[in-house]
Coordinates of C-alpha atoms in Angstrom, one line a residue:
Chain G
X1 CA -26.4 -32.4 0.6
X2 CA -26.0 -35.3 2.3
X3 CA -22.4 -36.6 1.1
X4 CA -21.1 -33.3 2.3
X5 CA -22.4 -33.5 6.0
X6 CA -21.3 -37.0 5.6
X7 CA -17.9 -36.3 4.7
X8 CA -17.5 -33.1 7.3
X9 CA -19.2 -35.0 10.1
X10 CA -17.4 -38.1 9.6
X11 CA -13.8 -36.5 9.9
X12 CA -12.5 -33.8 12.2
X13 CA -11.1 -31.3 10.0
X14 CA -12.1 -31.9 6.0
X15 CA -10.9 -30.2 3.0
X16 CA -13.3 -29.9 -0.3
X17 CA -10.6 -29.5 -2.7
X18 CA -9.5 -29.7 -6.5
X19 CA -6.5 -32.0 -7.2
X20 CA -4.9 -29.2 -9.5
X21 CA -5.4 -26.1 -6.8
X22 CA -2.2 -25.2 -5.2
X23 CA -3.9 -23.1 -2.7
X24 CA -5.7 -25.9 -1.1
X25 CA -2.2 -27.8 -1.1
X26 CA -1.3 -24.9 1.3
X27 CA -4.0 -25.0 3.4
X28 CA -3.0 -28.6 3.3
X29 CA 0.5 -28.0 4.8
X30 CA -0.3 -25.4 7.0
X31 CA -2.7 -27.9 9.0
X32 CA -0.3 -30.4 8.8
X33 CA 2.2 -28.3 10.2
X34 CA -0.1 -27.4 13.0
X35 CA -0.3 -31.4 13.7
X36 CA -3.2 -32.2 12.4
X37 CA -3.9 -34.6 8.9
X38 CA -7.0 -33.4 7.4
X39 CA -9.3 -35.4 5.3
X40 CA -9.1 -34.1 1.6
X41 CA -11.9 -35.0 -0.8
X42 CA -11.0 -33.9 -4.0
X43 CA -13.9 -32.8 -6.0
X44 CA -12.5 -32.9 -9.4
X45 CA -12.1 -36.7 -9.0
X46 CA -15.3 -37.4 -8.0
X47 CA -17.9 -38.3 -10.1
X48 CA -20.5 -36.0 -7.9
X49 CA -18.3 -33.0 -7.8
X50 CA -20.8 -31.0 -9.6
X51 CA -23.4 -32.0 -6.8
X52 CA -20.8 -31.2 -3.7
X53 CA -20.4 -27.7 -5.8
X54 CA -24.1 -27.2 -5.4
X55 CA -24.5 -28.4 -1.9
X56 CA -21.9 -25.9 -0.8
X57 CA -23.1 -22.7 -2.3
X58 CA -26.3 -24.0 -0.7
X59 CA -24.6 -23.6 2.7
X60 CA -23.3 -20.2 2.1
X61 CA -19.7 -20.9 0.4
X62 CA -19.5 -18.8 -2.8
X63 CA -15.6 -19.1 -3.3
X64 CA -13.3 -21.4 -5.2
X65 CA -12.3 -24.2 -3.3
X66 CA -10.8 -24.7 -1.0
X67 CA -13.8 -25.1 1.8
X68 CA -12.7 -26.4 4.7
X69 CA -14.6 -27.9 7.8
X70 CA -13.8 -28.4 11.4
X71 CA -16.0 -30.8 13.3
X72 CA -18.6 -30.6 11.0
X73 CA -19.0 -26.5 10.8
X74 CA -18.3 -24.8 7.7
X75 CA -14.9 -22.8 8.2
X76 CA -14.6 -20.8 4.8
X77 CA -12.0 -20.6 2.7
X78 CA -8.4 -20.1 2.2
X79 CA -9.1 -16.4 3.6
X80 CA -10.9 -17.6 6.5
X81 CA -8.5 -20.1 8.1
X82 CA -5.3 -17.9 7.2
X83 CA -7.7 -15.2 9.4
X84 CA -8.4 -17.3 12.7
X85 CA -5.1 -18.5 12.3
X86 CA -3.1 -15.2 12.8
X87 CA -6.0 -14.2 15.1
X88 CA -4.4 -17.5 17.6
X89 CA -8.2 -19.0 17.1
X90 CA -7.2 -21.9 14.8
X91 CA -5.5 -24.1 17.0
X92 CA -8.2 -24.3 19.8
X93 CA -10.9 -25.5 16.8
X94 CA -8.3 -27.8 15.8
X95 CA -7.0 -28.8 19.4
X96 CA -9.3 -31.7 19.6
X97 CA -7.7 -33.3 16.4
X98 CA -4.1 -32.8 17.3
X99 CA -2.3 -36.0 18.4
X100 CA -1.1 -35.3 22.4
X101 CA 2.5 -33.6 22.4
Chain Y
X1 CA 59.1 33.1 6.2
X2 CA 60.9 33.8 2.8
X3 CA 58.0 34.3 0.5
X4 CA 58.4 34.4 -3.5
X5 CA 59.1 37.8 -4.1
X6 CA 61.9 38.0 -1.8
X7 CA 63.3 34.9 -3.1
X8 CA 63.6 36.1 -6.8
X9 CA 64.1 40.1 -5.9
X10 CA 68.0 39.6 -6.0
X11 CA 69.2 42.4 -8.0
X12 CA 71.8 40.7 -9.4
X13 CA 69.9 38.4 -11.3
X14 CA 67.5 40.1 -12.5
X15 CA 69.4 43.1 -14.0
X16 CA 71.1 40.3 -16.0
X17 CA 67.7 38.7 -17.1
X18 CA 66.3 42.3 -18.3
X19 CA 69.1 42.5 -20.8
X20 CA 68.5 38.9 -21.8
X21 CA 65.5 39.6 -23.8
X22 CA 63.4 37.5 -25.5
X23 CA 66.5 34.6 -26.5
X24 CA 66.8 32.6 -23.3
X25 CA 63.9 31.7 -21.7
X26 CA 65.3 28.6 -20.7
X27 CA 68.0 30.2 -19.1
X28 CA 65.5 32.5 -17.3
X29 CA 63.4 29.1 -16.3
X30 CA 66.1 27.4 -14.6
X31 CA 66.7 30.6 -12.5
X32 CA 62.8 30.2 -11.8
X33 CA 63.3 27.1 -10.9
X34 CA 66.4 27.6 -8.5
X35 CA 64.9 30.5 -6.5
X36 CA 61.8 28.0 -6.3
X37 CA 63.8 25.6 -4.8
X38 CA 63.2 23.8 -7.6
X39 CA 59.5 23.3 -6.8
X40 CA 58.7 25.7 -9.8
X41 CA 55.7 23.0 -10.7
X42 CA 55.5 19.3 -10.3
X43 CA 53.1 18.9 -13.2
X44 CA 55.4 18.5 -16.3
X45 CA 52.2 19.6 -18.6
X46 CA 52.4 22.9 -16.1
X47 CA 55.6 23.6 -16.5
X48 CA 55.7 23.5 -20.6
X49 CA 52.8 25.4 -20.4
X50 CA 54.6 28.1 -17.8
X51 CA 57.9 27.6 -20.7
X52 CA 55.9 28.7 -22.7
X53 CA 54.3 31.5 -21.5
X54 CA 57.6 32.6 -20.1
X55 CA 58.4 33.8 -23.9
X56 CA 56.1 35.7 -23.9
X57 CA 56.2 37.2 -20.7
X58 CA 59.7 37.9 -21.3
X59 CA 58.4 40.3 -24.2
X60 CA 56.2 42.2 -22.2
X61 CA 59.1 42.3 -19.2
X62 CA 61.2 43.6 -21.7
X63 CA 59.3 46.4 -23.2
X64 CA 57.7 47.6 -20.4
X65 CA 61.1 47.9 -18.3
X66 CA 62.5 50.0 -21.1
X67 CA 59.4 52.0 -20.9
X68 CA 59.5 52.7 -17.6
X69 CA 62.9 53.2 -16.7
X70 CA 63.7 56.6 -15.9
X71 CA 66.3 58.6 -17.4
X72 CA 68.4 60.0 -14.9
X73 CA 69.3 59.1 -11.1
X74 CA 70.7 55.4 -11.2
X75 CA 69.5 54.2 -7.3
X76 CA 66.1 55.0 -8.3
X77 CA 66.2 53.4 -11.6
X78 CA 67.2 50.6 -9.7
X79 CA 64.1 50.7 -7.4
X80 CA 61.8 51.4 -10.0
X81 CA 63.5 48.6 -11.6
X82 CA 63.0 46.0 -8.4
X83 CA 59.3 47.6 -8.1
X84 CA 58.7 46.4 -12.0
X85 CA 60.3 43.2 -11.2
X86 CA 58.3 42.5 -8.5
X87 CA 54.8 43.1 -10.4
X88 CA 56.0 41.5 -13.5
X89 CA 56.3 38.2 -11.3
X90 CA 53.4 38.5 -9.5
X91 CA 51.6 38.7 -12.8
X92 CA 53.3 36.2 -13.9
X93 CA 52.5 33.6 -11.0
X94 CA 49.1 34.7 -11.0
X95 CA 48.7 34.1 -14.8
X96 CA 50.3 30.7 -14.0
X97 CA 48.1 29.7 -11.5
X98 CA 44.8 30.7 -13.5
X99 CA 46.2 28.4 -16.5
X100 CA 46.3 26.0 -14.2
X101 CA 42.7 26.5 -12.8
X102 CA 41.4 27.0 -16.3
X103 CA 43.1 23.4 -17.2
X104 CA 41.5 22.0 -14.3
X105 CA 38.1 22.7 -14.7
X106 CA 38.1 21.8 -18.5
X107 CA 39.2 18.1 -17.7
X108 CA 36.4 18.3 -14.9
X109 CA 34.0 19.3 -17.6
X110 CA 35.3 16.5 -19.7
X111 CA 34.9 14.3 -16.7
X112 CA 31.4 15.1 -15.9
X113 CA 30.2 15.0 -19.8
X114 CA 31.5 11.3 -19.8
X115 CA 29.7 10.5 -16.6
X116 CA 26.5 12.1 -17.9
X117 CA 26.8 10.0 -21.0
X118 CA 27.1 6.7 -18.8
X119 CA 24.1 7.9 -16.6
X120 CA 21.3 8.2 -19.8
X121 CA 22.9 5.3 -21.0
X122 CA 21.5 3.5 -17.6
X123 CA 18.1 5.4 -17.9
X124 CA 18.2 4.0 -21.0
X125 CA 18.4 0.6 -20.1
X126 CA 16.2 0.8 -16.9
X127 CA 13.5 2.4 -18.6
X128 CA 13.5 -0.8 -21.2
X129 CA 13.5 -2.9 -18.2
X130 CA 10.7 -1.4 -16.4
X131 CA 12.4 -0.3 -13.4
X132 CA 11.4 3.5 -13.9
X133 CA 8.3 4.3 -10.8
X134 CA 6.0 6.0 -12.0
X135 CA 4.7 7.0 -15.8
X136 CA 2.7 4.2 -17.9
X137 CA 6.2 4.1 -19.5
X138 CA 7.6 1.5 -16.9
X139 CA 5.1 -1.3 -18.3
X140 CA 6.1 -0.5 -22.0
X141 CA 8.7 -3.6 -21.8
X142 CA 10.4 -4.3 -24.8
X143 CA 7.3 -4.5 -27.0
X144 CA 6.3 -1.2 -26.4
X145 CA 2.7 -2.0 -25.4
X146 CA 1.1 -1.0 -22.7
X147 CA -1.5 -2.9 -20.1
X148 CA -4.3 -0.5 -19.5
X149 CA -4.8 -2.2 -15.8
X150 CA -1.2 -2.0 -14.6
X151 CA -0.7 1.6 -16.0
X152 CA -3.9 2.8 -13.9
X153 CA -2.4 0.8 -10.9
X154 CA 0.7 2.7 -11.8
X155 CA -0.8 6.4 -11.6
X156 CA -2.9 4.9 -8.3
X157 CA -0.1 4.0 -6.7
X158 CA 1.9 7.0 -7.2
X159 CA -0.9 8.9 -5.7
X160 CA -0.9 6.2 -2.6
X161 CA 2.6 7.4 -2.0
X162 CA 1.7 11.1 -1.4
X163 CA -0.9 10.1 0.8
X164 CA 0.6 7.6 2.8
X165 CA 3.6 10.0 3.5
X166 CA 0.9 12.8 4.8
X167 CA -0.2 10.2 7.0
X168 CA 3.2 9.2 8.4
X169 CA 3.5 13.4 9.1
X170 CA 0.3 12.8 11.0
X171 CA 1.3 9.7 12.6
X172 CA 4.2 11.8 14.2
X173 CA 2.3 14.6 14.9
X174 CA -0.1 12.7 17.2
X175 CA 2.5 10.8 19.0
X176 CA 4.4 14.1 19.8
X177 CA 1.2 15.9 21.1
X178 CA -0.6 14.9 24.4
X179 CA -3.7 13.7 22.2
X180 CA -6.6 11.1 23.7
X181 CA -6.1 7.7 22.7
X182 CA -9.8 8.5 20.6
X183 CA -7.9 10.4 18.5
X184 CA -5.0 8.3 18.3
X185 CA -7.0 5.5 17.4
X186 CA -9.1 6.9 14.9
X187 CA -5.8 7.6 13.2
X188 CA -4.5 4.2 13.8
X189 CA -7.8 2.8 12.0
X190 CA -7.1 5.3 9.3
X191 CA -4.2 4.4 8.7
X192 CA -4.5 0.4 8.5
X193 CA -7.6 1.6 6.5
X194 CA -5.0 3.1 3.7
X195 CA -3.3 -0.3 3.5
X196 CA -6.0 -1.5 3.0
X197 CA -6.9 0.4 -0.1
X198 CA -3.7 -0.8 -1.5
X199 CA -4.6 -4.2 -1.0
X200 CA -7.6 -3.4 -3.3
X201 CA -5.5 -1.8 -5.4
X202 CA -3.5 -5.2 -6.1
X203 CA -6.4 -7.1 -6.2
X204 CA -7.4 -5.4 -9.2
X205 CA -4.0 -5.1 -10.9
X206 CA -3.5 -8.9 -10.3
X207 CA -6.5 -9.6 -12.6
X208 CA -4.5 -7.6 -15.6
X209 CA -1.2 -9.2 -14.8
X210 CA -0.3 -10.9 -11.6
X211 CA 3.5 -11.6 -12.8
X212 CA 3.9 -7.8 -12.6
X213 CA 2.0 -7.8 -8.6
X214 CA 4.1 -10.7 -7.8
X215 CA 7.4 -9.3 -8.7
X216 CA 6.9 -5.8 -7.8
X217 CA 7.8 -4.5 -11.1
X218 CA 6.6 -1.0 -10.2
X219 CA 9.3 -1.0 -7.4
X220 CA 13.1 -0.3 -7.1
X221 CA 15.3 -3.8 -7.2
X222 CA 16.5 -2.7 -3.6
X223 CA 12.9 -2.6 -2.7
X224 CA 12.2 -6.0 -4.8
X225 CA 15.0 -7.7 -3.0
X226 CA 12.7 -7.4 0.3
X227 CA 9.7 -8.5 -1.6
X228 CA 7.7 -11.7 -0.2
X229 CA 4.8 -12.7 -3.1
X230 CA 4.6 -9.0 -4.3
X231 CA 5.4 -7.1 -0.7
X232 CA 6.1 -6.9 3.2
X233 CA 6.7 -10.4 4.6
X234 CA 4.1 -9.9 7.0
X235 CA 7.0 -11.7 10.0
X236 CA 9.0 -9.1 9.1
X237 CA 6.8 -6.4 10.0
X238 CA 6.9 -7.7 13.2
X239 CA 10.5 -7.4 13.5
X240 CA 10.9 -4.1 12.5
X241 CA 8.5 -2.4 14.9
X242 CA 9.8 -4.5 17.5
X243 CA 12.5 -2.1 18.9
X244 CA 10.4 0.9 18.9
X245 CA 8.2 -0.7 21.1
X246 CA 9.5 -0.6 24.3
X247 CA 6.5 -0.4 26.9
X248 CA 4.7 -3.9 25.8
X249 CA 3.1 -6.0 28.8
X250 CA 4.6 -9.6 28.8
X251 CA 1.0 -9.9 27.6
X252 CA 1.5 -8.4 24.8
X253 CA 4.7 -9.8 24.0
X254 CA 3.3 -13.0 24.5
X255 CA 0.6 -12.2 22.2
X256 CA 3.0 -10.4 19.7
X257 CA 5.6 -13.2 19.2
X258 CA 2.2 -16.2 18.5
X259 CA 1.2 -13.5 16.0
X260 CA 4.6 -13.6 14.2
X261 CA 4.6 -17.6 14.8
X262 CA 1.2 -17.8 13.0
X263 CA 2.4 -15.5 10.4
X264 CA 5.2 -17.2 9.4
X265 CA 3.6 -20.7 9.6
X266 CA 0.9 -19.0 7.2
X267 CA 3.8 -17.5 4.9
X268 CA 5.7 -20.9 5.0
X269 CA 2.5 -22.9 3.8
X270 CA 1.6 -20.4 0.9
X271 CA 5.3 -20.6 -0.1
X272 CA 4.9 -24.6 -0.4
X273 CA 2.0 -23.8 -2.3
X274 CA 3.9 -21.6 -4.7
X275 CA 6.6 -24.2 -5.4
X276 CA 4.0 -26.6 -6.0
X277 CA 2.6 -24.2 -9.0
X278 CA 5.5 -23.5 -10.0
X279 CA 6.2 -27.6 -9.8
X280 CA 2.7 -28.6 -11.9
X281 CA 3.4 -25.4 -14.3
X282 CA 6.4 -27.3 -15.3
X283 CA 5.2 -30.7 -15.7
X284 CA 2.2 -29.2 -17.7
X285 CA 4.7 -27.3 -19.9
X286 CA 6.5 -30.3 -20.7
X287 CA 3.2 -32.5 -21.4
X288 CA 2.1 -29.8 -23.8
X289 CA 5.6 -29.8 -25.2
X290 CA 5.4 -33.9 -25.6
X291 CA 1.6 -35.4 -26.2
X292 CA -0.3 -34.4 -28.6
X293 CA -3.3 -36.4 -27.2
X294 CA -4.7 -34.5 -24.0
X295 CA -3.5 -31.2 -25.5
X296 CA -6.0 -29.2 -25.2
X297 CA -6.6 -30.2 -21.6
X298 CA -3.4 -29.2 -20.9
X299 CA -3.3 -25.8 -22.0
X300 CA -6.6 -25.6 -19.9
X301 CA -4.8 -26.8 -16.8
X302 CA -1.7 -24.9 -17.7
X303 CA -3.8 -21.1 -17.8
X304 CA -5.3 -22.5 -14.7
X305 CA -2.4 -22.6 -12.8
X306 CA -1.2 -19.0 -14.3
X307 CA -4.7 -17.7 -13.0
X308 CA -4.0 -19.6 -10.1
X309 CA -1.2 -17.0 -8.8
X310 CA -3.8 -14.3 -8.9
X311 CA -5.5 -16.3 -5.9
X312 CA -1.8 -16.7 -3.8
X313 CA -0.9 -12.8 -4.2
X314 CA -4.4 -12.0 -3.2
X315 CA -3.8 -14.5 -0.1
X316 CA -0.2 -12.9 0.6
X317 CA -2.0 -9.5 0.7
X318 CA -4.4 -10.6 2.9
X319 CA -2.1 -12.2 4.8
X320 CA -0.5 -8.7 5.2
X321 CA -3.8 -6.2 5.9
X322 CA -4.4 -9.4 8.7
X323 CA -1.2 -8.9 10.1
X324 CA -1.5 -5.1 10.3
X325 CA -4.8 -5.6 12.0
X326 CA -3.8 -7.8 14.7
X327 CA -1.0 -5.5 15.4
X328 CA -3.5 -2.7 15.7
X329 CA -5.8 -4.6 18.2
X330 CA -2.8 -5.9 20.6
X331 CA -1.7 -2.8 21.2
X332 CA -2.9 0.0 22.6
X333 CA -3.6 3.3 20.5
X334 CA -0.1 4.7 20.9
X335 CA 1.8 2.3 21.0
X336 CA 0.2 0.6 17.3
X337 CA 0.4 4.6 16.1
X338 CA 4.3 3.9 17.2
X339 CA 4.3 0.6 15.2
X340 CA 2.9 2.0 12.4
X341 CA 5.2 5.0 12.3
X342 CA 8.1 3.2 12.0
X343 CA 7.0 0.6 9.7
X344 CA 5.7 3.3 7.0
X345 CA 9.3 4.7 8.2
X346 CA 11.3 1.7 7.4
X347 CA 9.6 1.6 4.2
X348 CA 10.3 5.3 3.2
X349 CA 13.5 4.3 3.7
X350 CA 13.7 1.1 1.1
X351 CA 12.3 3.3 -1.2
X352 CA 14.9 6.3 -1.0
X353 CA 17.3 3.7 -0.8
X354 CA 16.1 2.0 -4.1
X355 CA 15.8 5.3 -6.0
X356 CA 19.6 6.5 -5.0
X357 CA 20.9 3.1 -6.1
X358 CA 18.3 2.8 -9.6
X359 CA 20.1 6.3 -10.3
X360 CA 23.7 5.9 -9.6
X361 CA 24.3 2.0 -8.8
X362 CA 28.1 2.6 -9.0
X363 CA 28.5 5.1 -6.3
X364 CA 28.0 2.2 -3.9
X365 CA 30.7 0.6 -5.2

């Protein structure tokens, strides 16, 4: 759908989220503590949060939010980024969004 | 050295004594106690008791001297005499000493029955508090009802025990025999493998009640004291296994201490995430408790968020069977059949611990 690829090609690192889901708030800080602000679009205040729903099982997510992105690829969920993370492959997807140390 | 007999042998003394009879034992005590060097007994309930089994051991001296003295030669009256004498006290001291014995092991007896009490008292109480392992009875609570998930997770678990200690046997078996790093690692995966099935395990249980996964209610409190979102802090894993492993590459240390980093950057976000439930449960308690308006709203959001702690123990657990895994692929076969070993060790060792103290928490004291 198009506001999707909009959204995920129009920031680095995006997170589909609902504004009550604590989970996604972690996902939240743990990006921000690897220096890097994501764009959070939460789908419960949007009017077409029904249609983003759609969109995303359309491009493979099956899983309650959150769904995050990372220049414009489909990351997964919660489970997906805790994996590359303790695997040492989240920082290099992220590297290019990390303000210079 | 002078022992007792020879002390209170003196002729003289006891000639007089066997003539006393029956009317002086006090008479005859202080003697004892004299030729004791007044040592006789320092327990004053002892020495009534010896009093007053002196009486009656003065009856029995009595009769039986007169029955045994001879009638004729005088000298060997005497040493007849000094022969009695000497039995007669022996008996005597040993008839003492088992009173004293006997006495002893009654209070023990009324010792032990008072500690026995105070022990099913504590059974009592832990079994109401669900700290028993094992048995559907630990998820009775104090309603008596029982939660059809968790008691199956109960039995499961109790099984996962036995078979995770037959694989810790294993684990050692292979490390101490020259075996190919095939079969070491086939082990290893098997191993990680069994985690994971208690993973799954939790998954499941969470659905029926993710209060009980979260808290470890079907573990000891020693082991609950450890617990991070329901079990291992996957960080912590790392520090434990870290002394056994002394051969690592600087590699492999490298690549071991960013794998703790990551892990507890991952543990710290999911705890932020938890105080933020437990933050928004609050406030959505006290709106329910205030408006009347968007009640119903409310009580949606508000079961959310309960549901919601379903999703972070699943994450903790996976955060854990992630950990394990990257452990397993860092190091080489050996070395993560080492890691594992003493993890699985460390614990065994919680959980011994936690049983000794749920039994007797005052013996630590």
């Amino acid at each position: 759908m198009d506001k999707v690829q909009k959204i995920s090609s129009e920031n680095g690192v995006v997170i589909f989220s609902k504004s009550t889901c604590c989970l996604s708030y972690a996902v939240h800080i743990l990006f921000q503590e690897l220096g890097v602000i994501p764009y959070v679009h939460e789908i419960d205040r949007d009017p077409e949060g029904k249609e983003i729903e759609k969109a995303l099982s359309r491009m493979g997510f099956n899983g309650p939010v959150p769904a995050v992105f990372i220049s414009g690829t489909l990351i997964g969920s919660t489970n997906e980024v805790m994996s590359l993370h303790l695997s040492g492959s989240l920082i290099p997807l992220l590297q290019p969004y990390r303000p210079l140390n | 050295m002078q022992t007792v007999i020879d002390m209170i042998t003196p002729t003289t003394q006891f000639t007089s004594s066997s003539t006393m009879g029956v009317f002086e034992p006090i008479h005859q005590i202080s003697m004892w106690d004299d030729a004791f060097g007044g040592t006789i007994s320092p327990n004053t309930d002892a020495c009534i008791i010896a009093q007053a089994d002196a009486k009656l051991d003065d009856k029995y001296e009595y009769a039986s001297d007169r029955s045994l003295e001879p009638a004729g030669d005088d000298q060997t009256a005497n040493i007849n005499r000094n022969k009695v004498q000497r039995r007669l006290a022996q008996n005597r001291e040993a008839a003492r000493k088992s009173r004293l014995r006997k006495k002893a092991y009654v209070q023990q007896l009324e010792t032990s029955r008072l500690k026995l009490a105070q022990l099913e008292l504590e059974l009592e109480r832990a079994r109401h508090q669900g700290l028993l392992i094992g048995g559907a009875t630990a998820n009775m609570g104090l309603c008596g009802s029982v939660n059809p998930g968790i008691a199956a997770f109960e039995m499961e678990y109790g099984h996962w025990i036995e078979v995770q200690q037959r694989k810790i046997y294993e684990l050692r078996n292979v490390l101490q025999s020259p075996n190919g790093d095939v079969e070491v690692r086939l082990l290893v995966e098997d191993v990680v493998e069994h985690y994971g099935n208690l993973f799954r395990m939790k998954r499941d249980a969470a659905r029926a009640d993710a209060f009980y996964l979260v808290f470890g209610m079907w573990r000891t409190p020693v082991e609950q004291f450890f617990l991070w979102i329901g079990g291992f802090q996957p960080s912590e894993l790392i520090n434990v296994v870290m002394p056994q492993l002394e051969d690592l590459t600087d590699q492999q240390l490298v690549k071991v201490r960013n794998l703790q980093h990551s892990c507890q950057q991952a543990e710290d976000a999911l705890k932020q995430g938890m105080d933020k439930l437990r933050q928004t449960l609050a406030q959505s308690i006290t709106t329910l408790a205030g408006e009347a308006t968007s009640y119903s709203s409310q009580v949606v959001s508000t079961r959310e968020n309960l549901e919601s702690l379903e999703s972070f123990v699943q994450q903790a657990d996976h955060l854990r069977e992630q950990s394990l895994r990257r452990m397993s692929c860092i190091l080489t076969p050996r070395q993560a059949a080492k890691c594992l070993l003493a993890f699985g060790e460390h614990l065994q060792n919680l959980r011994a611990l936690g049983s000794l103290w749920a039994a007797s928490p005052r013996k630590f004291a």
